[in-house]
Amino acid sequence: VELSFVVSAVKRYWWLVLGGLLLGTVAGAMLRGDTESVYVSRALLYIAPPSDSPAAATSSDRYVAGQMLVLGSQTAAEDVAEIVGDGATAESVLRTFSVVQAQATDIVELTVSTADAALSQRIAAVWVQQYFADLQTQVDATRNASLAGIDTKLADLVIQLTEIDAAIAAAMAPY
């Protein structure tokens, strides 16, 4: 009974159904608008604390959160903008950038979204390269400081051994 009622109503008011369909189509076409295409480039980074770090024993989440702050810092954005060039500024690069940690993991997803596919890919690649270059700089600075300490100790040992050799040669001279 219900179906026959609906069919007779559609037959009687066909012009209203057609008008609603036409109005809906026109409204949908007008509201759609012309949106600009957005190209997304993603990079996945595995960020874990160094094995000899005190943070490794407690929780890597703190270390990862700190590294996410480093990735999204103004300094990192300035370095990336300088390398990317083409009028890119730190602010424009930061607007295109987001970084999110995958829940309960040491994996961080770095996402860059721009209107140019090549630019998105270049910014993401430069961001990752710059992050690892900064880490290598920190490691080298730490290593060089410890190597300088070792070099100083070796120089002291050479002086002490030279003095001991001289003392032995002086003691053995009469024999």
mmCIF file of C-alpha atoms in Angstrom:
data_model
loop_
_atom_site.group_PDB
_atom_site.id
_atom_site.type_symbol
_atom_site.label_atom_id
_atom_site.label_comp_id
_atom_site.label_asym_id
_atom_site.label_seq_id
_atom_site.Cartn_x
_atom_site.Cartn_y
_atom_site.Cartn_z
ATOM 1 C CA VAL A 1 0.000 0.000 0.000
ATOM 2 C CA GLU A 2 2.818 2.377 0.823
ATOM 3 C CA LEU A 3 4.550 1.809 -2.531
ATOM 4 C CA SER A 4 1.402 2.573 -4.500
ATOM 5 C CA PHE A 5 0.951 5.785 -2.502
ATOM 6 C CA VAL A 6 4.533 6.926 -3.287
ATOM 7 C CA VAL A 7 4.161 6.049 -6.991
ATOM 8 C CA SER A 8 0.898 7.979 -7.310
ATOM 9 C CA ALA A 9 2.431 10.994 -5.510
ATOM 10 C CA VAL A 10 5.426 10.985 -7.884
ATOM 11 C CA LYS A 11 3.056 10.751 -10.888
ATOM 12 C CA ARG A 12 0.945 13.605 -9.601
ATOM 13 C CA TYR A 13 3.851 15.896 -8.612
ATOM 14 C CA TRP A 14 6.452 14.905 -11.275
ATOM 15 C CA TRP A 15 7.327 18.522 -11.911
ATOM 16 C CA LEU A 16 8.297 18.980 -8.231
ATOM 17 C CA VAL A 17 10.588 15.920 -8.308
ATOM 18 C CA LEU A 18 12.207 17.110 -11.552
ATOM 19 C CA GLY A 19 12.635 20.652 -10.179
ATOM 20 C CA GLY A 20 14.225 19.339 -6.968
ATOM 21 C CA LEU A 21 16.604 17.163 -8.965
ATOM 22 C CA LEU A 22 17.545 20.077 -11.227
ATOM 23 C CA LEU A 23 17.959 22.485 -8.295
ATOM 24 C CA GLY A 24 20.148 19.970 -6.444
ATOM 25 C CA THR A 25 22.358 19.456 -9.490
ATOM 26 C CA VAL A 26 22.818 23.205 -10.033
ATOM 27 C CA ALA A 27 23.554 23.818 -6.332
ATOM 28 C CA GLY A 28 26.092 20.990 -6.287
ATOM 29 C CA ALA A 29 27.852 22.323 -9.362
ATOM 30 C CA MET A 30 28.007 25.846 -7.929
ATOM 31 C CA LEU A 31 29.206 24.784 -4.478
ATOM 32 C CA ARG A 32 31.910 22.532 -5.874
ATOM 33 C CA GLY A 33 33.986 25.477 -7.042
ATOM 34 C CA ASP A 34 37.381 25.257 -8.625
ATOM 35 C CA THR A 35 39.768 23.950 -6.005
ATOM 36 C CA GLU A 36 43.495 23.924 -6.476
ATOM 37 C CA SER A 37 45.177 20.527 -6.595
ATOM 38 C CA VAL A 38 47.309 19.681 -3.594
ATOM 39 C CA TYR A 39 50.261 17.329 -3.941
ATOM 40 C CA VAL A 40 51.470 15.504 -0.862
ATOM 41 C CA SER A 41 54.918 14.063 -0.312
ATOM 42 C CA ARG A 42 55.550 11.848 2.709
ATOM 43 C CA ALA A 43 58.716 10.607 4.337
ATOM 44 C CA LEU A 44 58.832 8.030 7.108
ATOM 45 C CA LEU A 45 61.646 8.322 9.624
ATOM 46 C CA TYR A 46 62.635 5.785 12.240
ATOM 47 C CA ILE A 47 63.848 7.836 15.181
ATOM 48 C CA ALA A 48 65.236 5.914 18.131
ATOM 49 C CA PRO A 49 67.481 7.192 20.902
ATOM 50 C CA PRO A 50 71.143 6.235 20.767
ATOM 51 C CA SER A 51 71.746 2.933 22.562
ATOM 52 C CA ASP A 52 74.060 4.528 25.156
ATOM 53 C CA SER A 53 71.633 7.393 25.824
ATOM 54 C CA PRO A 54 69.905 7.553 29.225
ATOM 55 C CA ALA A 55 66.643 8.128 27.319
ATOM 56 C CA ALA A 56 66.957 4.697 25.728
ATOM 57 C CA ALA A 57 66.591 2.998 29.109
ATOM 58 C CA THR A 58 63.427 4.874 30.120
ATOM 59 C CA SER A 59 61.242 5.800 27.173
ATOM 60 C CA SER A 60 61.947 6.519 23.566
ATOM 61 C CA ASP A 61 58.744 8.598 23.338
ATOM 62 C CA ARG A 62 60.480 11.542 24.996
ATOM 63 C CA TYR A 63 63.390 11.313 22.595
ATOM 64 C CA VAL A 64 61.074 11.072 19.578
ATOM 65 C CA ALA A 65 59.009 14.035 20.832
ATOM 66 C CA GLY A 66 62.203 16.072 21.171
ATOM 67 C CA GLN A 67 63.319 15.145 17.673
ATOM 68 C CA MET A 68 59.893 16.106 16.320
ATOM 69 C CA LEU A 69 60.410 19.553 17.844
ATOM 70 C CA VAL A 70 63.795 19.721 16.133
ATOM 71 C CA LEU A 71 62.225 18.717 12.803
ATOM 72 C CA GLY A 72 59.540 21.406 13.067
ATOM 73 C CA SER A 73 61.796 24.145 14.411
ATOM 74 C CA GLN A 74 62.268 27.562 12.834
ATOM 75 C CA THR A 75 65.988 26.845 12.396
ATOM 76 C CA ALA A 76 65.292 23.659 10.438
ATOM 77 C CA ALA A 77 62.749 25.504 8.278
ATOM 78 C CA GLU A 78 65.263 28.282 7.543
ATOM 79 C CA ASP A 79 67.886 25.740 6.497
ATOM 80 C CA VAL A 80 65.395 23.914 4.257
ATOM 81 C CA ALA A 81 64.129 27.163 2.682
ATOM 82 C CA GLU A 82 67.705 28.237 1.948
ATOM 83 C CA ILE A 83 68.499 24.959 0.200
ATOM 84 C CA VAL A 84 65.168 24.756 -1.680
ATOM 85 C CA GLY A 85 65.477 28.342 -2.944
ATOM 86 C CA ASP A 86 62.919 29.599 -5.495
ATOM 87 C CA GLY A 87 61.784 32.315 -3.090
ATOM 88 C CA ALA A 88 60.932 29.852 -0.326
ATOM 89 C CA THR A 89 60.923 31.318 3.172
ATOM 90 C CA ALA A 90 60.951 29.570 6.520
ATOM 91 C CA GLU A 91 57.326 30.559 7.073
ATOM 92 C CA SER A 92 56.168 29.302 3.664
ATOM 93 C CA VAL A 93 57.991 26.022 4.166
ATOM 94 C CA LEU A 94 56.543 25.568 7.668
ATOM 95 C CA ARG A 95 53.006 26.149 6.328
ATOM 96 C CA THR A 96 53.405 23.170 3.985
ATOM 97 C CA PHE A 97 54.942 20.901 6.620
ATOM 98 C CA SER A 98 53.531 18.607 9.290
ATOM 99 C CA VAL A 99 55.113 15.897 11.382
ATOM 100 C CA VAL A 100 53.213 13.158 13.230
ATOM 101 C CA GLN A 101 54.402 10.216 15.302
ATOM 102 C CA ALA A 102 52.791 6.868 14.634
ATOM 103 C CA GLN A 103 51.165 5.857 17.898
ATOM 104 C CA ALA A 104 53.341 3.759 20.231
ATOM 105 C CA THR A 105 56.241 3.559 17.744
ATOM 106 C CA ASP A 106 59.475 5.358 16.951
ATOM 107 C CA ILE A 107 58.247 6.081 13.420
ATOM 108 C CA VAL A 108 57.596 9.680 12.444
ATOM 109 C CA GLU A 109 55.712 10.696 9.306
ATOM 110 C CA LEU A 110 56.882 13.933 7.735
ATOM 111 C CA THR A 111 54.294 15.349 5.287
ATOM 112 C CA VAL A 112 54.702 18.235 2.841
ATOM 113 C CA SER A 113 51.666 19.533 0.885
ATOM 114 C CA THR A 114 51.962 22.102 -1.923
ATOM 115 C CA ALA A 115 50.327 22.932 -5.242
ATOM 116 C CA ASP A 116 53.443 21.705 -7.104
ATOM 117 C CA ALA A 117 54.305 17.993 -7.008
ATOM 118 C CA ALA A 118 58.014 18.506 -7.656
ATOM 119 C CA LEU A 119 58.220 21.191 -4.960
ATOM 120 C CA SER A 120 56.525 18.928 -2.398
ATOM 121 C CA GLN A 121 58.956 16.152 -3.153
ATOM 122 C CA ARG A 122 61.984 18.463 -3.073
ATOM 123 C CA ILE A 123 61.007 20.061 0.252
ATOM 124 C CA ALA A 124 60.414 16.655 1.875
ATOM 125 C CA ALA A 125 63.724 15.296 0.567
ATOM 126 C CA VAL A 126 65.677 18.370 1.665
ATOM 127 C CA TRP A 127 64.016 18.271 5.096
ATOM 128 C CA VAL A 128 65.093 14.664 5.639
ATOM 129 C CA GLN A 129 68.613 15.288 4.302
ATOM 130 C CA GLN A 130 69.009 18.376 6.479
ATOM 131 C CA TYR A 131 67.792 16.502 9.578
ATOM 132 C CA PHE A 132 70.356 13.731 9.073
ATOM 133 C CA ALA A 133 73.108 16.240 8.233
ATOM 134 C CA ASP A 134 72.415 18.059 11.522
ATOM 135 C CA LEU A 135 72.521 14.749 13.410
ATOM 136 C CA GLN A 136 75.838 13.880 11.755
ATOM 137 C CA THR A 137 77.215 17.294 12.730
ATOM 138 C CA GLN A 138 76.247 16.641 16.353
ATOM 139 C CA VAL A 139 77.828 13.188 16.283
ATOM 140 C CA ASP A 140 81.023 14.553 14.718
ATOM 141 C CA ALA A 141 81.240 17.331 17.314
ATOM 142 C CA THR A 142 80.882 14.785 20.122
ATOM 143 C CA ARG A 143 83.338 12.389 18.519
ATOM 144 C CA ASN A 144 85.880 15.123 17.815
ATOM 145 C CA ALA A 145 85.735 16.296 21.422
ATOM 146 C CA SER A 146 86.428 12.787 22.711
ATOM 147 C CA LEU A 147 89.156 12.264 20.076
ATOM 148 C CA ALA A 148 90.832 15.501 21.150
ATOM 149 C CA GLY A 149 90.855 14.180 24.737
ATOM 150 C CA ILE A 150 92.391 10.912 23.577
ATOM 151 C CA ASP A 151 95.015 12.784 21.534
ATOM 152 C CA THR A 152 95.942 14.830 24.609
ATOM 153 C CA LYS A 153 96.289 11.689 26.731
ATOM 154 C CA LEU A 154 98.432 10.034 24.044
ATOM 155 C CA ALA A 155 100.693 13.090 23.858
ATOM 156 C CA ASP A 156 101.102 12.974 27.667
ATOM 157 C CA LEU A 157 101.948 9.252 27.506
ATOM 158 C CA VAL A 158 104.549 9.879 24.791
ATOM 159 C CA ILE A 159 106.193 12.542 26.982
ATOM 160 C CA GLN A 160 106.143 10.229 30.020
ATOM 161 C CA LEU A 161 107.597 7.328 28.021
ATOM 162 C CA THR A 162 110.307 9.562 26.617
ATOM 163 C CA GLU A 163 111.242 10.651 30.158
ATOM 164 C CA ILE A 164 111.258 7.026 31.335
ATOM 165 C CA ASP A 165 113.434 5.981 28.376
ATOM 166 C CA ALA A 166 115.833 8.848 29.158
ATOM 167 C CA ALA A 167 115.962 7.806 32.833
ATOM 168 C CA ILE A 168 116.619 4.177 31.871
ATOM 169 C CA ALA A 169 119.354 5.237 29.415
ATOM 170 C CA ALA A 170 120.938 7.442 32.110
ATOM 171 C CA ALA A 171 120.782 4.610 34.659
ATOM 172 C CA MET A 172 122.305 2.131 32.160
ATOM 173 C CA ALA A 173 125.066 4.498 30.961
ATOM 174 C CA PRO A 174 127.692 3.395 33.526
ATOM 175 C CA TYR A 175 127.251 -0.267 32.605
#
